[in-house]
Backbone as JSON, one array per atom type, in Angstrom:
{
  "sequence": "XXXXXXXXXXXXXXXXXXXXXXXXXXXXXXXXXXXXXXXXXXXXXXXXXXXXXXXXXXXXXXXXXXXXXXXXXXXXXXXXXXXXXXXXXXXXXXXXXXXXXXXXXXXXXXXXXXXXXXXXXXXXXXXXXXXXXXXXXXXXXXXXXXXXXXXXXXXXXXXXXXXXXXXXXXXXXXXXXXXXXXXXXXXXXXXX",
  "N": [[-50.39, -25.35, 13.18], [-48.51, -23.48, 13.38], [-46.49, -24.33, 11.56], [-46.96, -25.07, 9.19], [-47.0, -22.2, 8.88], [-44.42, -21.7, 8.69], [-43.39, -23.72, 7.24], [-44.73, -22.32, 4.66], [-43.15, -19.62, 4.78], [-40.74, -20.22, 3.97], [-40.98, -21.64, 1.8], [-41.57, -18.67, 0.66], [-39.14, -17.8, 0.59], [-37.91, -19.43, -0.59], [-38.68, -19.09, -3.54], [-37.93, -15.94, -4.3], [-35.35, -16.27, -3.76], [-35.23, -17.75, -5.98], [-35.86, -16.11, -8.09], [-33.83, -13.82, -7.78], [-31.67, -15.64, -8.42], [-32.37, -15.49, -11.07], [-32.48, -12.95, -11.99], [-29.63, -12.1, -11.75], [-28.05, -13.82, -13.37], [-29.71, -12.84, -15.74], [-28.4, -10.04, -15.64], [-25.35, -10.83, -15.82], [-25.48, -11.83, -18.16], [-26.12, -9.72, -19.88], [-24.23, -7.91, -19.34], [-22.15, -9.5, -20.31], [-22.85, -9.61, -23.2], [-22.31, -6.72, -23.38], [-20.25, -6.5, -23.08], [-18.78, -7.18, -24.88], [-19.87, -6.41, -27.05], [-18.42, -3.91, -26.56], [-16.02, -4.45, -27.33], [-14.29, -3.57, -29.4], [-13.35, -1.28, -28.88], [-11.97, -1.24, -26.47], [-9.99, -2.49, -27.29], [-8.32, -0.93, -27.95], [-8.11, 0.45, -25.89], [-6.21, -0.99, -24.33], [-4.35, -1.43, -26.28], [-3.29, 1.44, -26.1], [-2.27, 2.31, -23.1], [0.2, 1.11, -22.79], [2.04, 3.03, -23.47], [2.56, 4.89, -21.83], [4.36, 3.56, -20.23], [6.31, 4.04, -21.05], [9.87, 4.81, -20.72], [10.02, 4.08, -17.72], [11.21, 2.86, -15.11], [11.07, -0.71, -14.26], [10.63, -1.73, -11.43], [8.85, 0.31, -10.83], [6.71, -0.05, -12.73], [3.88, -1.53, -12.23], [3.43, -0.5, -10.2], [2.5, 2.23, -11.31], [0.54, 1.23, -12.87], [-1.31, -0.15, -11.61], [-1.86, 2.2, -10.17], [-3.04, 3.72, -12.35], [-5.13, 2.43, -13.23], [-6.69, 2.13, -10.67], [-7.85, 4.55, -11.17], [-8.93, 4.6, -13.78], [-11.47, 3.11, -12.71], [-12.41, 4.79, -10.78], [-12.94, 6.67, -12.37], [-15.09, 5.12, -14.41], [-17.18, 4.3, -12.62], [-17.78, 6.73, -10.9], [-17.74, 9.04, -12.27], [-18.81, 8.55, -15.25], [-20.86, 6.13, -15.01], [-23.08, 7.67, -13.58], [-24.02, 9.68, -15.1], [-24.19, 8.97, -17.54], [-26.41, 6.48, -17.39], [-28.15, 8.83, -16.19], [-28.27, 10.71, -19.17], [-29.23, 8.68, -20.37], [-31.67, 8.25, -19.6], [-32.91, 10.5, -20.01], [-31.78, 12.56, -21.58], [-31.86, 10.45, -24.18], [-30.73, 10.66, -27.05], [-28.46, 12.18, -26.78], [-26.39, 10.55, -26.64], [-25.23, 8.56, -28.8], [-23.85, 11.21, -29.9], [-22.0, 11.64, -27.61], [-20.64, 9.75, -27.99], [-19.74, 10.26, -30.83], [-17.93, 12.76, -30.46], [-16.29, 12.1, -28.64], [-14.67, 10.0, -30.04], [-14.11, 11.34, -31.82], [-12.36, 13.47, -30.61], [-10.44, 11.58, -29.5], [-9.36, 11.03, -32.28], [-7.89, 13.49, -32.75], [-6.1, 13.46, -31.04], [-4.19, 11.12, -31.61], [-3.79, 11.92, -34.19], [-2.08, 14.6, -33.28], [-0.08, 13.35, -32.35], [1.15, 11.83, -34.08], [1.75, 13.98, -36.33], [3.6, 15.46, -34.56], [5.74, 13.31, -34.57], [6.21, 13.31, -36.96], [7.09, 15.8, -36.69], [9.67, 16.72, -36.08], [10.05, 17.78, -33.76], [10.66, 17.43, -30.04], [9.82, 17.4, -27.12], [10.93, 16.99, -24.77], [12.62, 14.14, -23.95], [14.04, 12.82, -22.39], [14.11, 9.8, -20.33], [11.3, 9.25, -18.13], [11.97, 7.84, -15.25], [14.39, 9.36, -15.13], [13.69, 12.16, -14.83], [11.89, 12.25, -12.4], [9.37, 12.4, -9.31], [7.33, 13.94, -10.2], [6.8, 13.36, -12.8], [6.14, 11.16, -13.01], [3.7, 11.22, -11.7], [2.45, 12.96, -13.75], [2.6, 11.22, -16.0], [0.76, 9.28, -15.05], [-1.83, 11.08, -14.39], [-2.25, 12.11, -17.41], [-2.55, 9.5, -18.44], [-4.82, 8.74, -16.73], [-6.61, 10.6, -18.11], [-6.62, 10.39, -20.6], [-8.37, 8.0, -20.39], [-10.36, 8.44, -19.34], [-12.06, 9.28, -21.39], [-11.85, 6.93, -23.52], [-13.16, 5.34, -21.6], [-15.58, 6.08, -21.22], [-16.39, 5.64, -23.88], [-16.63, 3.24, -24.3], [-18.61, 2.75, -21.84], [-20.77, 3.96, -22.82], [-21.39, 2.32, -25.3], [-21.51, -0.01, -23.91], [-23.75, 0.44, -22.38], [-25.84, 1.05, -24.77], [-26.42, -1.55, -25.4], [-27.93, -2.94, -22.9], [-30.0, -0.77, -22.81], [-32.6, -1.58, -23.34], [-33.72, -2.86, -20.87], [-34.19, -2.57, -17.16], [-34.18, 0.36, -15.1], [-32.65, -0.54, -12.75], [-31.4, -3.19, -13.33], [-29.72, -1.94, -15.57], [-27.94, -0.57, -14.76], [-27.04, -2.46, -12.76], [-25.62, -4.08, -14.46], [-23.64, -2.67, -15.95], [-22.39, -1.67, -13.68], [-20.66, -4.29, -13.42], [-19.67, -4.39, -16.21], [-17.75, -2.71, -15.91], [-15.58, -3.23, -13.73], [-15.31, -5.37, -14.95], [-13.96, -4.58, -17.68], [-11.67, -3.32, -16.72], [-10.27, -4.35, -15.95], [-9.8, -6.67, -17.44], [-8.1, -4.92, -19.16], [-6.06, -3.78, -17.61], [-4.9, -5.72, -16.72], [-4.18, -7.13, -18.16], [-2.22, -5.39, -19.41], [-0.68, -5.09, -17.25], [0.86, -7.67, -17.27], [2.26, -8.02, -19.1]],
  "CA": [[-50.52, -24.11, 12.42], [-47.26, -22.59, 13.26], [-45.33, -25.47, 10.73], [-47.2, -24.34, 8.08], [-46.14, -20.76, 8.52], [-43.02, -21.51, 8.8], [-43.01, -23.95, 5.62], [-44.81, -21.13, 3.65], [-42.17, -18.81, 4.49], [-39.44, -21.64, 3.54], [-41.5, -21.73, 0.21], [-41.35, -17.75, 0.06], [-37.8, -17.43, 0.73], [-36.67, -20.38, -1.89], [-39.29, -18.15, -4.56], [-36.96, -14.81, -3.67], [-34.12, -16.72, -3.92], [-35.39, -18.46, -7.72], [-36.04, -14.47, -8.77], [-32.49, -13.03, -7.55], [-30.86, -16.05, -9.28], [-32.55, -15.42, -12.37], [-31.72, -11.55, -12.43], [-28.12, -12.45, -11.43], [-28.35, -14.35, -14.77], [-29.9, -11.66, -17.05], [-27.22, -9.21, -15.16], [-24.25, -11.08, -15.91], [-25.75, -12.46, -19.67], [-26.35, -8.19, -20.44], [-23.05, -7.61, -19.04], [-21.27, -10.24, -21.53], [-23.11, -9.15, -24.35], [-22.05, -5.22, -23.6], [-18.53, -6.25, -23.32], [-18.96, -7.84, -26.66], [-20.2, -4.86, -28.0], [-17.54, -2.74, -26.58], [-14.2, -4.61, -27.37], [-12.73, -2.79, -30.07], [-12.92, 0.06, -27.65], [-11.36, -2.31, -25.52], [-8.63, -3.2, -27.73], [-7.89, 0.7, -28.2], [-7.75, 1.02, -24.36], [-5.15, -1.89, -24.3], [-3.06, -0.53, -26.91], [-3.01, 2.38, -25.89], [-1.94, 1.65, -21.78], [2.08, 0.62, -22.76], [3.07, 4.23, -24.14], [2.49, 5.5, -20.95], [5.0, 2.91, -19.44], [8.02, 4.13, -21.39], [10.59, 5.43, -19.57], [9.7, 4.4, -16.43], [11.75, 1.6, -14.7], [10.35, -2.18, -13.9], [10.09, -1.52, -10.26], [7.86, 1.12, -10.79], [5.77, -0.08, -13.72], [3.17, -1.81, -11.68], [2.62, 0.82, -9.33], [1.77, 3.01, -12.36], [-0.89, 0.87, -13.85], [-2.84, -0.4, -10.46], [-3.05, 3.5, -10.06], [-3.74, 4.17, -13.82], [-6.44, 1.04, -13.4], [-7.8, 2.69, -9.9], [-8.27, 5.73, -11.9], [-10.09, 3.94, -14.15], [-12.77, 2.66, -11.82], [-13.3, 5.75, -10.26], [-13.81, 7.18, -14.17], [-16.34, 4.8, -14.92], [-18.3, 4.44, -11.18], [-18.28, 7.83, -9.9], [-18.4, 10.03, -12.79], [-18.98, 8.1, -16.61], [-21.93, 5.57, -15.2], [-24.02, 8.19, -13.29], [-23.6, 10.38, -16.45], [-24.81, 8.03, -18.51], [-27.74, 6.72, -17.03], [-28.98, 10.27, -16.29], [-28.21, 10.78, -20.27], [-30.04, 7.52, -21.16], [-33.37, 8.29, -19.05], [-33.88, 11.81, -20.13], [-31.48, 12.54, -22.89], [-30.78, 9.68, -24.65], [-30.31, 11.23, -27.85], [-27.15, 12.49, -26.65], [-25.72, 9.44, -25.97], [-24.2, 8.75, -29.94], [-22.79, 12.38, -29.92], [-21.13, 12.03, -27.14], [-19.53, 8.85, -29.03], [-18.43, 11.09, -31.75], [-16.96, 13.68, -29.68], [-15.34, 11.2, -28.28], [-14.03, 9.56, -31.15], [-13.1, 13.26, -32.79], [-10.64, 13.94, -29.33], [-8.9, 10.54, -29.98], [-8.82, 11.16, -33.32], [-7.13, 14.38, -33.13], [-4.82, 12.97, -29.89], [-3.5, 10.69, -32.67], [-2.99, 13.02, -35.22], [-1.24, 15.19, -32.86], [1.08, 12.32, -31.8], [1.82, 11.72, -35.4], [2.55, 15.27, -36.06], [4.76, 15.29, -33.63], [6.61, 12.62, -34.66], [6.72, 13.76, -38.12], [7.75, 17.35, -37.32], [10.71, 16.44, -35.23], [10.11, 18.51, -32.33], [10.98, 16.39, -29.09], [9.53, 18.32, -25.89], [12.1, 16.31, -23.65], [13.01, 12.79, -24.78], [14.25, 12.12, -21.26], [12.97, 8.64, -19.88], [10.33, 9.39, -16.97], [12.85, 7.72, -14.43], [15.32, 10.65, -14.89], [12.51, 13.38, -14.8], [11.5, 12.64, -11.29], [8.43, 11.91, -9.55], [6.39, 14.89, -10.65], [7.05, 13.18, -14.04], [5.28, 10.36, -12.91], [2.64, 11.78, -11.48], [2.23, 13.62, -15.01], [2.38, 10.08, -16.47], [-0.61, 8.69, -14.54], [-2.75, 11.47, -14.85], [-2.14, 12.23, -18.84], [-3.24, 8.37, -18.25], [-6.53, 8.93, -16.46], [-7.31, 11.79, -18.56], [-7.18, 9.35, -21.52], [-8.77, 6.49, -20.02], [-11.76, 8.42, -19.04], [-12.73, 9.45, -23.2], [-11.96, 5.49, -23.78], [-13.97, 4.32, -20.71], [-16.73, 6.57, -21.55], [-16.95, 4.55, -24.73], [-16.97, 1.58, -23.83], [-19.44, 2.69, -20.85], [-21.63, 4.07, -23.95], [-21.6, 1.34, -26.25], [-22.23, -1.12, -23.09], [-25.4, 1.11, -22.43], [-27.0, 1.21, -25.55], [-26.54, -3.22, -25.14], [-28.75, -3.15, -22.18], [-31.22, -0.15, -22.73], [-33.95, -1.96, -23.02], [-33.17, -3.57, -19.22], [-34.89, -1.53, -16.23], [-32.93, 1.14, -14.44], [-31.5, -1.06, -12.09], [-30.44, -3.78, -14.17], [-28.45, -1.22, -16.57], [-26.93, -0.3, -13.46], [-26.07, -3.63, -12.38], [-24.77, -4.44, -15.66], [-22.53, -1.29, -16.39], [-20.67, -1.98, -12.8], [-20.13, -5.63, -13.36], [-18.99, -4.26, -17.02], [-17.1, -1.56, -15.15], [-14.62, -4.02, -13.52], [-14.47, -6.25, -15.64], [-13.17, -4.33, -18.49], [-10.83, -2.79, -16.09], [-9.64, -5.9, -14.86], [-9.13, -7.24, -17.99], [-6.96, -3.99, -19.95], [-5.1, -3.47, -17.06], [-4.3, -7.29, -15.86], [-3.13, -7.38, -19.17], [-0.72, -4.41, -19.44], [0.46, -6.07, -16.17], [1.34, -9.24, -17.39], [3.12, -7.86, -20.29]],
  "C": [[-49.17, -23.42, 12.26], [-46.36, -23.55, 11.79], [-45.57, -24.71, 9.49], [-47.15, -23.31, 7.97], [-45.23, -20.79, 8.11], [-42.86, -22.68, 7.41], [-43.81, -23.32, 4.83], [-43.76, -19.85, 3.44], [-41.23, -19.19, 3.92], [-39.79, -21.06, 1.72], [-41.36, -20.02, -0.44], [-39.97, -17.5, -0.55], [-37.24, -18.12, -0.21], [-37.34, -19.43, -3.19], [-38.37, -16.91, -4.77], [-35.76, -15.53, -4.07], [-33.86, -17.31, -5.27], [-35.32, -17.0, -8.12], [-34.48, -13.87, -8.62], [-32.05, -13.95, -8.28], [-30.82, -15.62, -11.08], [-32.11, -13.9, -12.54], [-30.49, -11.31, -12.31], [-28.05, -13.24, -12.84], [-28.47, -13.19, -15.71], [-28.54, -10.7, -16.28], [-25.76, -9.7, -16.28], [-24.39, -11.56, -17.4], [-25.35, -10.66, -20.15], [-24.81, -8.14, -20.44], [-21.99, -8.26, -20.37], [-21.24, -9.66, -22.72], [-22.5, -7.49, -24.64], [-20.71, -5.44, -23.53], [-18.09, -6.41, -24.64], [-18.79, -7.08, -27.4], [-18.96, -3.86, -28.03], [-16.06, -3.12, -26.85], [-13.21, -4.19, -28.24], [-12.34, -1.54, -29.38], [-12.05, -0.6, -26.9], [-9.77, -2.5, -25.8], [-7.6, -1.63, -27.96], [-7.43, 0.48, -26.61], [-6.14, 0.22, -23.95], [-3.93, -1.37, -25.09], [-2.56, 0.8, -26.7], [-1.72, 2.82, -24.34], [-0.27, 1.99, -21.95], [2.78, 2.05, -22.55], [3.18, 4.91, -22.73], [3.49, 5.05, -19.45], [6.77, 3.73, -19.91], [8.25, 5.0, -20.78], [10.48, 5.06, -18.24], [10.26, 3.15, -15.96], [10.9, 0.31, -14.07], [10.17, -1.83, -12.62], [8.88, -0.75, -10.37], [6.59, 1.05, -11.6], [4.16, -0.79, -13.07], [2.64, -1.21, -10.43], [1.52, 1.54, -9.99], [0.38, 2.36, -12.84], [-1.64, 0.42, -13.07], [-3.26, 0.99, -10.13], [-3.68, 4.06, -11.1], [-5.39, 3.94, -13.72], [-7.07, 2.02, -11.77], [-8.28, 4.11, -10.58], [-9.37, 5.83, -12.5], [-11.48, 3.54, -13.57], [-13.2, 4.31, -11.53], [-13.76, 6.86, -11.44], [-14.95, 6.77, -13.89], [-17.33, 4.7, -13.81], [-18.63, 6.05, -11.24], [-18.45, 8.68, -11.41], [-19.39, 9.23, -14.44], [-20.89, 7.31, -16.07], [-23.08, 5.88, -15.01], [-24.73, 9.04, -14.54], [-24.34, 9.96, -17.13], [-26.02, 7.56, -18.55], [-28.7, 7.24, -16.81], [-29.45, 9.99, -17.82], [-29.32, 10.0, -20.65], [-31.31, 7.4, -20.97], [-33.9, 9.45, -19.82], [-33.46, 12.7, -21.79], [-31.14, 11.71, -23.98], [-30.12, 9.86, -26.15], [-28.66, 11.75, -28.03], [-26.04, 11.43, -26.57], [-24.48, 9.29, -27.49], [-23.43, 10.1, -30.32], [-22.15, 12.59, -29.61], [-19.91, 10.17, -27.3], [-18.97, 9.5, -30.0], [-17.97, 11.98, -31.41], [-15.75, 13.19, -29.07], [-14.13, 10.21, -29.1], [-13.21, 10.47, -32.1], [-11.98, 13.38, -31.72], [-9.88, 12.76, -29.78], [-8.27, 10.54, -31.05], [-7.55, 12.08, -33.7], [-5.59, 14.26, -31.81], [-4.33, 12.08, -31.0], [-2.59, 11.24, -33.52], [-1.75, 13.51, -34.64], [-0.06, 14.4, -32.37], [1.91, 12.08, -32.92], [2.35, 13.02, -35.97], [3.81, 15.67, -35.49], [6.14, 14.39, -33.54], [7.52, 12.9, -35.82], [7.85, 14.87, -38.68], [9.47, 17.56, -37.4], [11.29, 17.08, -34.17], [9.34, 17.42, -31.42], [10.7, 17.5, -28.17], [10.98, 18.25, -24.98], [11.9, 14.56, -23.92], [13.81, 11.64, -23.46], [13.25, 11.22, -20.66], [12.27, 9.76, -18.4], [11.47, 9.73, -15.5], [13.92, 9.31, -14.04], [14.69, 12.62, -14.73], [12.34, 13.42, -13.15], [10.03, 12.16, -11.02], [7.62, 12.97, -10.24], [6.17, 14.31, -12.21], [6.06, 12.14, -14.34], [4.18, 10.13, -12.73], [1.83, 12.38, -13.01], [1.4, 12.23, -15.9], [0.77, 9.56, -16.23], [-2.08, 9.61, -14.85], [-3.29, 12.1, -16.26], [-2.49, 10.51, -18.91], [-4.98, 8.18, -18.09], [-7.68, 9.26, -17.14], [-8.17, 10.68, -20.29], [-8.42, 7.85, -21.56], [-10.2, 6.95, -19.88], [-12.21, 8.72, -20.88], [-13.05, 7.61, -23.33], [-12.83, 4.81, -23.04], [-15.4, 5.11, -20.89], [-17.43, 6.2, -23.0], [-17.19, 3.81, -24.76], [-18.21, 1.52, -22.87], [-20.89, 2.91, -21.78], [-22.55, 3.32, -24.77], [-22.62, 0.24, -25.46], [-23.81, -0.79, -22.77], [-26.24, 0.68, -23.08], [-26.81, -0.55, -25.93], [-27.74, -3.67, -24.43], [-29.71, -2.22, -21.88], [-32.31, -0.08, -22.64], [-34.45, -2.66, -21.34], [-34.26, -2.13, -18.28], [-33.77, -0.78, -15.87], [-31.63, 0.06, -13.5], [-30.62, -2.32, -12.75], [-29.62, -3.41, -15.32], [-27.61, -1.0, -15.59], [-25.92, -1.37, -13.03], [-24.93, -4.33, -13.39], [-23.65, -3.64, -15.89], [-21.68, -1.66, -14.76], [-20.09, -3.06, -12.81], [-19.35, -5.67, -15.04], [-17.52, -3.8, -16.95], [-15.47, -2.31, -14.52], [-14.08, -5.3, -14.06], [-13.45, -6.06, -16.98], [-12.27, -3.62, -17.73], [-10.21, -3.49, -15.74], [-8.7, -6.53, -16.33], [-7.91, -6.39, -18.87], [-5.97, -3.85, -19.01], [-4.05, -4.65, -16.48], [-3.48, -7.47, -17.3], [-1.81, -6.72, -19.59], [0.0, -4.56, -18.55], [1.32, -6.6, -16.0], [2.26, -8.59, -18.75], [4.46, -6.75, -20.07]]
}
């Protein structure tokens, strides 16, 4: 009698173990598909990344962007994904508004960059390096500040990919999105 307990539990435990593979599957399929969705955001976040390097000497440039990039994470974890999911259970209505709000600030951070270039008023034109760290510090978090609008699109877009998903598999999906588009904008401004 005992055998056959113990190969029914065998038989539970490989069942349990067929179910987690398969939601480890849909997880990581959702996940693909929301990166999919979100890569011209993606390609914005990437281009964007460099400007935030000038001035600032090669020793130091990879400091800047693993703390840019931890910045990032703790954007999209701690504040963008809870945010969101709230949003998506109760308001989800809100969810494309706060894509074009989002899309209106970058728009007008553009503008104003172009403006600025146009007018020919230079704040200070001094590289970073010769500023100091406070300069740097400035750098990173005029970084963050950006990164969270951009990662809150991308966290958006990836959403409304896997909405139809249960709570916890939007969840699981959005943090396995979460580092991977972080992994890949910043491994790339790395390497370059």
């Amino acid at each position: 009698m005992a055998i056959g307990g113990l190969i029914g539990l065998l038989d539970d435990i490989a069942a349990l173990a067929k179910l987690s593979a398969a939601s480890l599957d849909d997880v990581s399929a959702a996940a693909g598909r929301a990166t999919a969705k979100a890569a011209g955001v993606v390609v914005d976040d990437t281009a964007v990344t460099p400007q935030y390097l000038q001035g600032v000497t090669a020793e130091r440039e990879l400091s800047i962007v693993k703390q840019i990039a931890l910045g990032s994470i703790r954007n999209k974890l701690i504040f963008i994904l809870p945010v969101a999911l709230l949003l998506n259970h109760f308001l989800a209505a809100l969810l494309p508004i706060i894509l074009m709000v989002g899309g209106t600030y970058l728009a007008f951070e553009g503008a104003e960059k172009v403006w600025h270039k146009l007018s020919g008023k230079h704040d200070d034109d001094k590289p970073a390096v010769e500023k100091g760290p406070e300069a740097e510090k400035e750098i990173v978090s005029g970084a963050i500040r950006t990164d969270l609008i951009l990662s809150a699109e991308i966290m958006v877009i990836a959403l409304a990919t896997v909405s139809h998903q249960g709570f916890w598999s939007q969840m699981a999906s959005l943090v396995v999105v979460a580092f991977f588009i972080t992994i890949l904008v910043y491994g790339v401004v790395a390497e370059v």
